[in-house]
PDB file of C-alpha atoms (C1' of nucleotides) in Angstrom:
ATOM      1  CA  UNK A 173      55.002   9.688  40.387  1.00  0.00           C
ATOM      2  CA  UNK A 174      58.222   7.828  40.478  1.00  0.00           C
ATOM      3  CA  UNK A 175      60.197   7.618  37.294  1.00  0.00           C
ATOM      4  CA  UNK A 176      63.965   7.957  36.993  1.00  0.00           C
ATOM      5  CA  UNK A 177      64.129  11.637  38.070  1.00  0.00           C
ATOM      6  CA  UNK A 178      62.008  11.021  41.155  1.00  0.00           C
ATOM      7  CA  UNK A 179      64.074   8.035  42.223  1.00  0.00           C
ATOM      8  CA  UNK A 180      67.226  10.063  41.663  1.00  0.00           C
ATOM      9  CA  UNK A 181      65.705  12.627  44.032  1.00  0.00           C
ATOM     10  CA  UNK A 182      65.073   9.924  46.636  1.00  0.00           C
ATOM     11  CA  UNK A 183      68.669   8.802  46.230  1.00  0.00           C
ATOM     12  CA  UNK A 184      69.817  12.329  47.019  1.00  0.00           C
ATOM     13  CA  UNK A 185      67.579  12.454  50.087  1.00  0.00           C
ATOM     14  CA  UNK A 186      69.175   9.283  51.382  1.00  0.00           C
ATOM     15  CA  UNK A 187      72.690  10.510  50.567  1.00  0.00           C
ATOM     16  CA  UNK A 188      72.234  13.949  52.054  1.00  0.00           C
ATOM     17  CA  UNK A 189      70.410  13.081  55.268  1.00  0.00           C
ATOM     18  CA  UNK A 190      70.865   9.438  56.171  1.00  0.00           C
ATOM     19  CA  UNK A 191      73.952   7.837  54.632  1.00  0.00           C
ATOM     20  CA  UNK A 192      76.762   7.356  57.131  1.00  0.00           C
ATOM     21  CA  UNK A 193      74.575   7.998  60.172  1.00  0.00           C
ATOM     22  CA  UNK A 194      73.765   5.373  62.749  1.00  0.00           C
ATOM     23  CA  UNK A 195      70.314   3.824  62.338  1.00  0.00           C
ATOM     24  CA  UNK A 196      68.781   3.842  65.812  1.00  0.00           C
ATOM     25  CA  UNK A 197      65.535   2.024  65.030  1.00  0.00           C
ATOM     26  CA  UNK A 198      63.587   0.458  62.167  1.00  0.00           C
ATOM     27  CA  UNK A 199      59.805   0.400  62.461  1.00  0.00           C
ATOM     28  CA  UNK A 200      57.523  -1.378  60.019  1.00  0.00           C
ATOM     29  CA  UNK A 201      54.115   0.256  60.191  1.00  0.00           C
ATOM     30  CA  UNK A 202      52.654  -1.803  57.342  1.00  0.00           C
ATOM     31  CA  UNK A 203      54.287  -5.092  56.411  1.00  0.00           C
ATOM     32  CA  UNK A 204      52.355  -4.992  53.135  1.00  0.00           C
ATOM     33  CA  UNK A 205      55.307  -3.223  51.531  1.00  0.00           C
ATOM     34  CA  UNK A 206      57.893  -5.777  52.596  1.00  0.00           C
ATOM     35  CA  UNK A 207      58.903  -8.147  49.788  1.00  0.00           C
ATOM     36  CA  UNK A 208      60.611 -11.328  50.833  1.00  0.00           C
ATOM     37  CA  UNK A 209      61.751  -9.928  54.175  1.00  0.00           C
ATOM     38  CA  UNK A 210      60.100  -9.680  57.577  1.00  0.00           C
ATOM     39  CA  UNK A 211      59.967  -6.520  59.639  1.00  0.00           C
ATOM     40  CA  UNK A 212      61.975  -8.290  62.273  1.00  0.00           C
ATOM     41  CA  UNK A 213      64.790  -9.280  59.932  1.00  0.00           C
ATOM     42  CA  UNK A 214      64.907  -5.767  58.471  1.00  0.00           C
ATOM     43  CA  UNK A 215      65.155  -4.312  61.964  1.00  0.00           C
ATOM     44  CA  UNK A 216      67.725  -6.814  63.185  1.00  0.00           C
ATOM     45  CA  UNK A 217      69.910  -6.292  60.130  1.00  0.00           C
ATOM     46  CA  UNK A 218      69.867  -2.498  60.194  1.00  0.00           C
ATOM     47  CA  UNK A 219      69.622  -1.358  63.792  1.00  0.00           C
ATOM     48  CA  UNK A 220      72.901   0.145  64.938  1.00  0.00           C
ATOM     49  CA  UNK A 221      74.334   0.098  61.407  1.00  0.00           C
ATOM     50  CA  UNK A 222      74.692   2.665  58.642  1.00  0.00           C
ATOM     51  CA  UNK A 223      73.652   3.002  55.012  1.00  0.00           C
ATOM     52  CA  UNK A 224      76.529   3.362  52.601  1.00  0.00           C
ATOM     53  CA  UNK A 225      76.428   5.533  49.481  1.00  0.00           C
ATOM     54  CA  UNK A 226      73.198   4.638  47.660  1.00  0.00           C
ATOM     55  CA  UNK A 227      73.041   4.072  43.917  1.00  0.00           C
ATOM     56  CA  UNK A 228      70.242   3.831  41.396  1.00  0.00           C
ATOM     57  CA  UNK A 229      69.487   1.559  38.455  1.00  0.00           C
ATOM     58  CA  UNK A 230      66.459   2.617  36.488  1.00  0.00           C
ATOM     59  CA  UNK A 231      63.678   2.967  39.045  1.00  0.00           C
ATOM     60  CA  UNK A 232      65.484   0.889  41.676  1.00  0.00           C
ATOM     61  CA  UNK A 233      67.132   2.568  44.643  1.00  0.00           C
ATOM     62  CA  UNK A 234      69.948   0.472  46.060  1.00  0.00           C
ATOM     63  CA  UNK A 235      71.172   1.152  49.599  1.00  0.00           C
ATOM     64  CA  UNK A 236      74.104  -0.946  50.832  1.00  0.00           C
ATOM     65  CA  UNK A 237      74.615  -1.493  54.548  1.00  0.00           C
ATOM     66  CA  UNK A 238      78.105  -0.644  55.800  1.00  0.00           C
ATOM     67  CA  UNK A 239      80.095  -3.688  56.950  1.00  0.00           C
ATOM     68  CA  UNK A 240      77.258  -6.070  56.134  1.00  0.00           C
ATOM     69  CA  UNK A 241      76.630  -8.275  53.091  1.00  0.00           C
ATOM     70  CA  UNK A 242      72.986  -7.177  52.852  1.00  0.00           C
ATOM     71  CA  UNK A 243      71.600  -4.442  50.632  1.00  0.00           C
ATOM     72  CA  UNK A 244      68.265  -2.667  50.990  1.00  0.00           C
ATOM     73  CA  UNK A 245      66.535  -2.353  47.613  1.00  0.00           C
ATOM     74  CA  UNK A 246      63.571  -0.022  47.208  1.00  0.00           C
ATOM     75  CA  UNK A 247      61.025   0.370  44.440  1.00  0.00           C
ATOM     76  CA  UNK A 248      58.398   3.093  44.556  1.00  0.00           C
ATOM     77  CA  UNK A 249      55.703   1.697  42.333  1.00  0.00           C
ATOM     78  CA  UNK A 250      53.278   4.358  41.262  1.00  0.00           C
ATOM     79  CA  UNK A 251      52.810   6.261  44.509  1.00  0.00           C
ATOM     80  CA  UNK A 252      55.878   5.648  46.669  1.00  0.00           C
ATOM     81  CA  UNK A 253      58.355   8.168  48.008  1.00  0.00           C
ATOM     82  CA  UNK A 254      61.261   8.490  50.409  1.00  0.00           C
ATOM     83  CA  UNK A 255      61.250  11.442  52.814  1.00  0.00           C
ATOM     84  CA  UNK A 256      63.496  12.911  55.462  1.00  0.00           C
ATOM     85  CA  UNK A 257      61.256  14.370  58.157  1.00  0.00           C
ATOM     86  CA  UNK A 258      61.069  15.110  61.834  1.00  0.00           C
ATOM     87  CA  UNK A 259      57.406  16.019  62.309  1.00  0.00           C
ATOM     88  CA  UNK A 260      54.257  13.957  62.565  1.00  0.00           C
ATOM     89  CA  UNK A 261      54.028  10.809  60.519  1.00  0.00           C
ATOM     90  CA  UNK A 262      51.427  10.468  57.797  1.00  0.00           C
ATOM     91  CA  UNK A 263      48.838   7.852  57.058  1.00  0.00           C
ATOM     92  CA  UNK A 264      50.786   6.170  54.267  1.00  0.00           C
ATOM     93  CA  UNK A 265      54.163   5.992  55.988  1.00  0.00           C
ATOM     94  CA  UNK A 266      54.944   2.271  55.841  1.00  0.00           C
ATOM     95  CA  UNK A 267      58.524   1.871  57.072  1.00  0.00           C
ATOM     96  CA  UNK A 268      60.513   4.241  59.302  1.00  0.00           C
ATOM     97  CA  UNK A 269      64.306   4.355  59.567  1.00  0.00           C
ATOM     98  CA  UNK A 270      65.043   6.446  62.660  1.00  0.00           C
ATOM     99  CA  UNK A 271      68.254   8.410  63.245  1.00  0.00           C
ATOM    100  CA  UNK A 272      69.307  10.720  66.070  1.00  0.00           C
ATOM    101  CA  UNK A 273      68.295  13.822  64.130  1.00  0.00           C
ATOM    102  CA  UNK A 274      65.299  12.695  62.098  1.00  0.00           C
ATOM    103  CA  UNK A 275      63.533   9.914  60.223  1.00  0.00           C
ATOM    104  CA  UNK A 276      63.842   8.477  56.765  1.00  0.00           C
ATOM    105  CA  UNK A 277      60.330   7.421  55.763  1.00  0.00           C
ATOM    106  CA  UNK A 278      59.179   5.080  53.022  1.00  0.00           C
ATOM    107  CA  UNK A 279      55.733   6.341  52.148  1.00  0.00           C
ATOM    108  CA  UNK A 280      53.448   4.593  49.665  1.00  0.00           C
ATOM    109  CA  UNK A 281      49.716   4.787  49.247  1.00  0.00           C
ATOM    110  CA  UNK A 282      49.043   1.914  46.875  1.00  0.00           C
ATOM    111  CA  UNK A 283      51.683  -0.566  48.001  1.00  0.00           C
ATOM    112  CA  UNK A 284      52.230  -1.809  44.461  1.00  0.00           C
ATOM    113  CA  UNK A 285      55.928  -2.277  45.198  1.00  0.00           C
ATOM    114  CA  UNK A 286      58.055  -2.002  48.313  1.00  0.00           C
ATOM    115  CA  UNK A 287      61.301  -2.867  50.073  1.00  0.00           C
ATOM    116  CA  UNK A 288      63.510  -5.901  49.659  1.00  0.00           C
ATOM    117  CA  UNK A 289      66.620  -7.003  51.470  1.00  0.00           C
ATOM    118  CA  UNK A 290      69.163  -8.759  49.265  1.00  0.00           C
ATOM    119  CA  UNK A 291      71.195 -11.129  51.438  1.00  0.00           C
ATOM    120  CA  UNK A 292      74.388 -10.621  49.448  1.00  0.00           C
ATOM    121  CA  UNK A 293      75.760  -9.308  46.165  1.00  0.00           C
ATOM    122  CA  UNK A 294      74.774 -12.443  44.284  1.00  0.00           C
ATOM    123  CA  UNK A 295      71.148 -12.022  45.296  1.00  0.00           C
ATOM    124  CA  UNK A 296      71.334  -8.325  44.477  1.00  0.00           C
ATOM    125  CA  UNK A 297      72.641  -9.128  41.006  1.00  0.00           C
ATOM    126  CA  UNK A 298      69.807 -11.598  40.446  1.00  0.00           C
ATOM    127  CA  UNK A 299      67.271  -9.016  41.533  1.00  0.00           C
ATOM    128  CA  UNK A 300      68.608  -6.421  39.114  1.00  0.00           C
ATOM    129  CA  UNK A 301      69.365  -8.831  36.274  1.00  0.00           C
ATOM    130  CA  UNK A 302      66.078  -8.185  34.488  1.00  0.00           C
ATOM    131  CA  UNK A 303      66.638  -4.435  34.331  1.00  0.00           C
ATOM    132  CA  UNK A 304      68.185  -3.028  31.173  1.00  0.00           C
ATOM    133  CA  UNK A 305      70.840  -0.307  31.070  1.00  0.00           C
ATOM    134  CA  UNK A 306      69.972   2.871  32.949  1.00  0.00           C
ATOM    135  CA  UNK A 307      68.405   5.487  30.682  1.00  0.00           C
ATOM    136  CA  UNK A 308      70.771   8.174  31.959  1.00  0.00           C
ATOM    137  CA  UNK A 309      73.904   6.052  31.728  1.00  0.00           C
ATOM    138  CA  UNK A 310      73.347   4.224  28.435  1.00  0.00           C
ATOM    139  CA  UNK A 311      75.612   5.252  25.572  1.00  0.00           C
ATOM    140  CA  UNK A 312      74.402   6.301  22.156  1.00  0.00           C
ATOM    141  CA  UNK A 313      75.592   3.159  20.364  1.00  0.00           C
ATOM    142  CA  UNK A 314      73.978   0.831  22.867  1.00  0.00           C
ATOM    143  CA  UNK A 315      70.782   2.863  22.723  1.00  0.00           C
ATOM    144  CA  UNK A 316      70.670   2.552  18.953  1.00  0.00           C
ATOM    145  CA  UNK A 317      71.012  -1.222  19.285  1.00  0.00           C
ATOM    146  CA  UNK A 318      68.049  -1.338  21.648  1.00  0.00           C
ATOM    147  CA  UNK A 319      65.871   0.175  18.934  1.00  0.00           C
ATOM    148  CA  UNK A 320      66.505  -2.607  16.457  1.00  0.00           C
ATOM    149  CA  UNK A 321      63.159  -4.318  16.999  1.00  0.00           C
ATOM    150  CA  UNK A 322      59.767  -4.234  15.425  1.00  0.00           C
ATOM    151  CA  UNK A 323      58.070  -3.236  18.676  1.00  0.00           C
ATOM    152  CA  UNK A 324      56.298   0.109  18.974  1.00  0.00           C
ATOM    153  CA  UNK A 325      58.396   2.932  20.433  1.00  0.00           C
ATOM    154  CA  UNK A 326      56.151   3.571  23.422  1.00  0.00           C
ATOM    155  CA  UNK A 327      56.025   0.055  24.904  1.00  0.00           C
ATOM    156  CA  UNK A 328      59.677  -0.528  23.984  1.00  0.00           C
ATOM    157  CA  UNK A 329      60.972   2.537  25.820  1.00  0.00           C
ATOM    158  CA  UNK A 330      58.824   1.956  28.901  1.00  0.00           C
ATOM    159  CA  UNK A 331      59.971  -1.677  29.130  1.00  0.00           C
ATOM    160  CA  UNK A 332      62.349  -1.774  32.101  1.00  0.00           C
ATOM    161  CA  UNK A 333      64.087  -4.873  30.805  1.00  0.00           C
ATOM    162  CA  UNK A 334      65.059  -2.918  27.678  1.00  0.00           C
ATOM    163  CA  UNK A 335      65.933   0.413  29.291  1.00  0.00           C
ATOM    164  CA  UNK A 336      65.729   1.267  32.984  1.00  0.00           C
ATOM    165  CA  UNK A 337      64.104   4.415  34.298  1.00  0.00           C
ATOM    166  CA  UNK A 338      61.617   5.755  31.745  1.00  0.00           C
ATOM    167  CA  UNK A 339      57.920   5.733  32.623  1.00  0.00           C
ATOM    168  CA  UNK A 340      54.690   6.664  30.931  1.00  0.00           C
ATOM    169  CA  UNK A 341      54.976  10.455  31.221  1.00  0.00           C
ATOM    170  CA  UNK A 342      58.648  10.708  30.347  1.00  0.00           C
ATOM    171  CA  UNK A 343      58.306   8.596  27.219  1.00  0.00           C
ATOM    172  CA  UNK A 344      55.367  10.661  25.965  1.00  0.00           C
ATOM    173  CA  UNK A 345      57.428  13.802  26.579  1.00  0.00           C
ATOM    174  CA  UNK A 346      60.532  12.431  24.863  1.00  0.00           C
ATOM    175  CA  UNK A 347      58.639  11.144  21.812  1.00  0.00           C
ATOM    176  CA  UNK A 348      56.822  14.440  21.486  1.00  0.00           C
ATOM    177  CA  UNK A 349      60.081  16.378  21.505  1.00  0.00           C
ATOM    178  CA  UNK A 350      61.628  13.989  19.018  1.00  0.00           C
ATOM    179  CA  UNK A 351      58.500  14.283  16.827  1.00  0.00           C
ATOM    180  CA  UNK A 352      58.031  10.535  16.769  1.00  0.00           C
ATOM    181  CA  UNK A 353      54.678   8.770  16.885  1.00  0.00           C
ATOM    182  CA  UNK A 354      54.368   6.408  19.883  1.00  0.00           C
ATOM    183  CA  UNK A 355      53.083   3.591  17.660  1.00  0.00           C
ATOM    184  CA  UNK A 356      55.972   3.682  15.205  1.00  0.00           C
ATOM    185  CA  UNK A 357      57.950   0.428  15.118  1.00  0.00           C
ATOM    186  CA  UNK A 358      61.358   1.154  16.622  1.00  0.00           C
ATOM    187  CA  UNK A 359      63.161  -0.577  13.767  1.00  0.00           C
ATOM    188  CA  UNK A 360      61.655   1.928  11.325  1.00  0.00           C
ATOM    189  CA  UNK A 361      63.909   4.705  12.645  1.00  0.00           C
ATOM    190  CA  UNK A 362      66.952   5.494  10.580  1.00  0.00           C
ATOM    191  CA  UNK A 363      70.215   6.335  12.288  1.00  0.00           C
ATOM    192  CA  UNK A 364      69.560  10.084  12.335  1.00  0.00           C
ATOM    193  CA  UNK A 365      66.140   9.630  13.932  1.00  0.00           C
ATOM    194  CA  UNK A 366      67.521   7.212  16.510  1.00  0.00           C
ATOM    195  CA  UNK A 367      70.284   9.629  17.450  1.00  0.00           C
ATOM    196  CA  UNK A 368      67.807  12.487  17.673  1.00  0.00           C
ATOM    197  CA  UNK A 369      65.659  10.391  19.989  1.00  0.00           C
ATOM    198  CA  UNK A 370      68.702   9.706  22.144  1.00  0.00           C
ATOM    199  CA  UNK A 371      69.489  13.423  22.371  1.00  0.00           C
ATOM    200  CA  UNK A 372      65.925  14.325  23.358  1.00  0.00           C
ATOM    201  CA  UNK A 373      65.894  11.580  25.980  1.00  0.00           C
ATOM    202  CA  UNK A 374      69.066  13.024  27.500  1.00  0.00           C
ATOM    203  CA  UNK A 375      67.699  16.564  27.435  1.00  0.00           C
ATOM    204  CA  UNK A 376      64.394  15.626  29.058  1.00  0.00           C
ATOM    205  CA  UNK A 377      66.121  13.538  31.730  1.00  0.00           C
ATOM    206  CA  UNK A 378      68.654  16.263  32.487  1.00  0.00           C
ATOM    207  CA  UNK A 379      65.904  18.836  33.055  1.00  0.00           C
ATOM    208  CA  UNK A 380      63.713  16.459  35.038  1.00  0.00           C
ATOM    209  CA  UNK A 381      66.551  15.256  37.268  1.00  0.00           C
ATOM    210  CA  UNK A 382      67.460  18.847  38.004  1.00  0.00           C
ATOM    211  CA  UNK A 383      63.862  19.471  39.080  1.00  0.00           C
ATOM    212  CA  UNK A 384      63.798  16.067  40.833  1.00  0.00           C
ATOM    213  CA  UNK A 385      60.555  15.257  39.047  1.00  0.00           C
ATOM    214  CA  UNK A 386      58.842  15.455  35.683  1.00  0.00           C
ATOM    215  CA  UNK A 387      58.193  19.178  35.447  1.00  0.00           C
ATOM    216  CA  UNK A 388      54.510  19.906  34.891  1.00  0.00           C
ATOM    217  CA  UNK A 389      55.400  23.021  32.955  1.00  0.00           C
ATOM    218  CA  UNK A 390      53.102  24.322  30.262  1.00  0.00           C
ATOM    219  CA  UNK A 391      55.956  24.216  27.777  1.00  0.00           C
ATOM    220  CA  UNK A 392      56.091  20.463  28.300  1.00  0.00           C
ATOM    221  CA  UNK A 393      53.598  18.048  26.883  1.00  0.00           C
ATOM    222  CA  UNK A 394      53.234  16.811  30.447  1.00  0.00           C
ATOM    223  CA  UNK A 395      51.694  20.129  31.418  1.00  0.00           C
ATOM    224  CA  UNK A 396      48.827  19.619  29.004  1.00  0.00           C
ATOM    225  CA  UNK A 397      47.960  15.980  29.181  1.00  0.00           C
ATOM    226  CA  UNK A 398      45.273  16.300  31.807  1.00  0.00           C
ATOM    227  CA  UNK A 399      43.285  18.793  29.798  1.00  0.00           C
ATOM    228  CA  UNK A 400      40.704  16.813  27.787  1.00  0.00           C
ATOM    229  CA  UNK A 401      41.255  18.880  24.657  1.00  0.00           C
ATOM    230  CA  UNK A 402      44.671  20.293  25.456  1.00  0.00           C
ATOM    231  CA  UNK A 403      46.716  21.743  22.648  1.00  0.00           C
ATOM    232  CA  UNK A 404      50.262  21.064  21.529  1.00  0.00           C
ATOM    233  CA  UNK A 405      52.604  23.598  23.178  1.00  0.00           C
ATOM    234  CA  UNK A 406      54.586  23.712  19.937  1.00  0.00           C
ATOM    235  CA  UNK A 407      52.056  23.884  17.111  1.00  0.00           C
ATOM    236  CA  UNK A 408      48.705  24.397  18.813  1.00  0.00           C
ATOM    237  CA  UNK A 409      46.987  21.347  17.319  1.00  0.00           C
ATOM    238  CA  UNK A 410      44.569  19.488  19.585  1.00  0.00           C
ATOM    239  CA  UNK A 411      46.433  16.663  21.302  1.00  0.00           C
ATOM    240  CA  UNK A 412      45.448  13.077  20.677  1.00  0.00           C
ATOM    241  CA  UNK A 413      44.629  10.840  23.656  1.00  0.00           C
ATOM    242  CA  UNK A 414      44.809   7.116  23.096  1.00  0.00           C
ATOM    243  CA  UNK A 415      46.548   3.958  24.158  1.00  0.00           C
ATOM    244  CA  UNK A 416      49.881   2.461  23.237  1.00  0.00           C
ATOM    245  CA  UNK A 417      51.222  -0.658  24.850  1.00  0.00           C
ATOM    246  CA  UNK A 418      48.134  -0.717  27.037  1.00  0.00           C
ATOM    247  CA  UNK A 419      48.973   2.621  28.679  1.00  0.00           C
ATOM    248  CA  UNK A 420      47.341   6.004  28.369  1.00  0.00           C
ATOM    249  CA  UNK A 421      49.287   7.926  25.770  1.00  0.00           C
ATOM    250  CA  UNK A 422      49.226  11.527  24.568  1.00  0.00           C
ATOM    251  CA  UNK A 423      50.699  12.803  21.328  1.00  0.00           C
ATOM    252  CA  UNK A 424      50.347  15.587  18.790  1.00  0.00           C
ATOM    253  CA  UNK A 425      48.790  14.362  15.529  1.00  0.00           C
ATOM    254  CA  UNK A 426      50.510  17.161  13.591  1.00  0.00           C
ATOM    255  CA  UNK A 427      54.024  17.013  15.093  1.00  0.00           C
ATOM    256  CA  UNK A 428      54.023  13.242  15.514  1.00  0.00           C
ATOM    257  CA  UNK A 429      52.155  11.842  12.510  1.00  0.00           C
ATOM    258  CA  UNK A 430      51.676   8.095  12.440  1.00  0.00           C
TER     259      UNK A 430
ATOM    260  C1'  DC B 994      28.664   1.655  41.360  1.00  0.00           C
ATOM    261  C1'  DG B 995      32.166   2.084  37.419  1.00  0.00           C
ATOM    262  C1'  DG B 996      36.378   3.848  35.612  1.00  0.00           C
ATOM    263  C1'  DC B 997      41.005   5.532  35.932  1.00  0.00           C
ATOM    264  C1'  DG B 998      46.096   5.837  37.152  1.00  0.00           C
ATOM    265  C1'  DT B 999      53.599   8.698  36.452  1.00  0.00           C
ATOM    266  C1'  DG B1000      54.256   0.648  38.078  1.00  0.00           C
ATOM    267  C1'  DT B1001      55.276  -4.426  37.618  1.00  0.00           C
ATOM    268  C1'  DT B1002      54.117  -9.238  36.619  1.00  0.00           C
ATOM    269  C1'  DC B1003      51.920 -13.082  34.736  1.00  0.00           C
ATOM    270  C1'  DA B1004      48.980 -15.912  31.687  1.00  0.00           C
ATOM    271  C1'  DG B1005      47.454 -16.614  27.223  1.00  0.00           C
ATOM    272  C1'  DA B1006      47.037 -15.609  22.345  1.00  0.00           C
ATOM    273  C1'  DA B1007      48.708 -14.335  17.682  1.00  0.00           C
TER     274       DA B1007
ATOM    275  C1'  DC C  85      61.158 -16.525  20.240  1.00  0.00           C
ATOM    276  C1'  DT C  86      58.737 -11.861  19.805  1.00  0.00           C
ATOM    277  C1'  DT C  87      54.890  -9.031  20.593  1.00  0.00           C
ATOM    278  C1'  DC C  88      50.561  -7.743  22.358  1.00  0.00           C
ATOM    279  C1'  DT C  89      46.395  -7.831  25.449  1.00  0.00           C
ATOM    280  C1'  DG C  90      44.097  -8.170  29.650  1.00  0.00           C
ATOM    281  C1'  DA C  91      43.938  -8.995  34.411  1.00  0.00           C
ATOM    282  C1'  DA C  92      45.759  -8.594  38.969  1.00  0.00           C
ATOM    283  C1'  DC C  93      47.744  -6.074  42.895  1.00  0.00           C
ATOM    284  C1'  DA C  94      45.970  -1.655  46.354  1.00  0.00           C
ATOM    285  C1'  DC C  95      44.151   2.839  47.183  1.00  0.00           C
ATOM    286  C1'  DG C  96      42.113   7.283  46.423  1.00  0.00           C
ATOM    287  C1'  DC C  97      39.636  10.262  43.320  1.00  0.00           C
ATOM    288  C1'  DC C  98      36.110  11.451  40.025  1.00  0.00           C
TER     289       DC C  98
END
DNA sequence: CGGCGTGTTCAGAA
DNA sequence: CTTCTGAACACGCC
């Protein structure tokens, strides 16, 4: 699931329910999601303290700890999520942050990513150094510069070191709306096409962030991609299923000619 | 049993 | 150096 809009949703969960409240207990149910930190150190650092206002860079969720140099950094891989709950825990809950009035739960089935604890701002900066500008914060001029390479649009836009936040589904959706073929070399776009791509990226992200996910609506390409011979919501042509940059890719052969 | 996946990383090749 | 491919990680579902 998690692409930029999902992580933005997790950020809101943390802000709304947990930030500023005293952490009463930290329980690691599966240390397989801990990256470079032990359950004990996580617990010792956080117990009795509070999360500050969390921020997001691309698909990273960054949660500072009030009056401490450490920062909790979360990545959700392909199946992770962050929940505020009070009921029974579920099988894939891996780390629990307990508060007086509920629990913040890091849940992740596949454990492809996990939680880190940056010791200080320098370590945090190193951790985030490989991530490009956030897809929702990048300006139009900077975005246009990013496109000045021969690389295909699909793998370029999903590359987190180029642009942070876009994943497989979002990029297919954005390229479909911009009527651009996923295999087109980015440098082939003229200025007008690049600016149009930027506008569609903003529009898709705005709608998805509002929904806190990539909307599986029928009017979106995303709503059709699972149907083997799904049709383009715009022109009705049978959608093409292939690969670009090694990832499953869906596009409309009529709207997005190669 | 084999294949696949809304993610990242690394090795190796062109 | 840039770009691309395939494999690996871990788990559930077809």
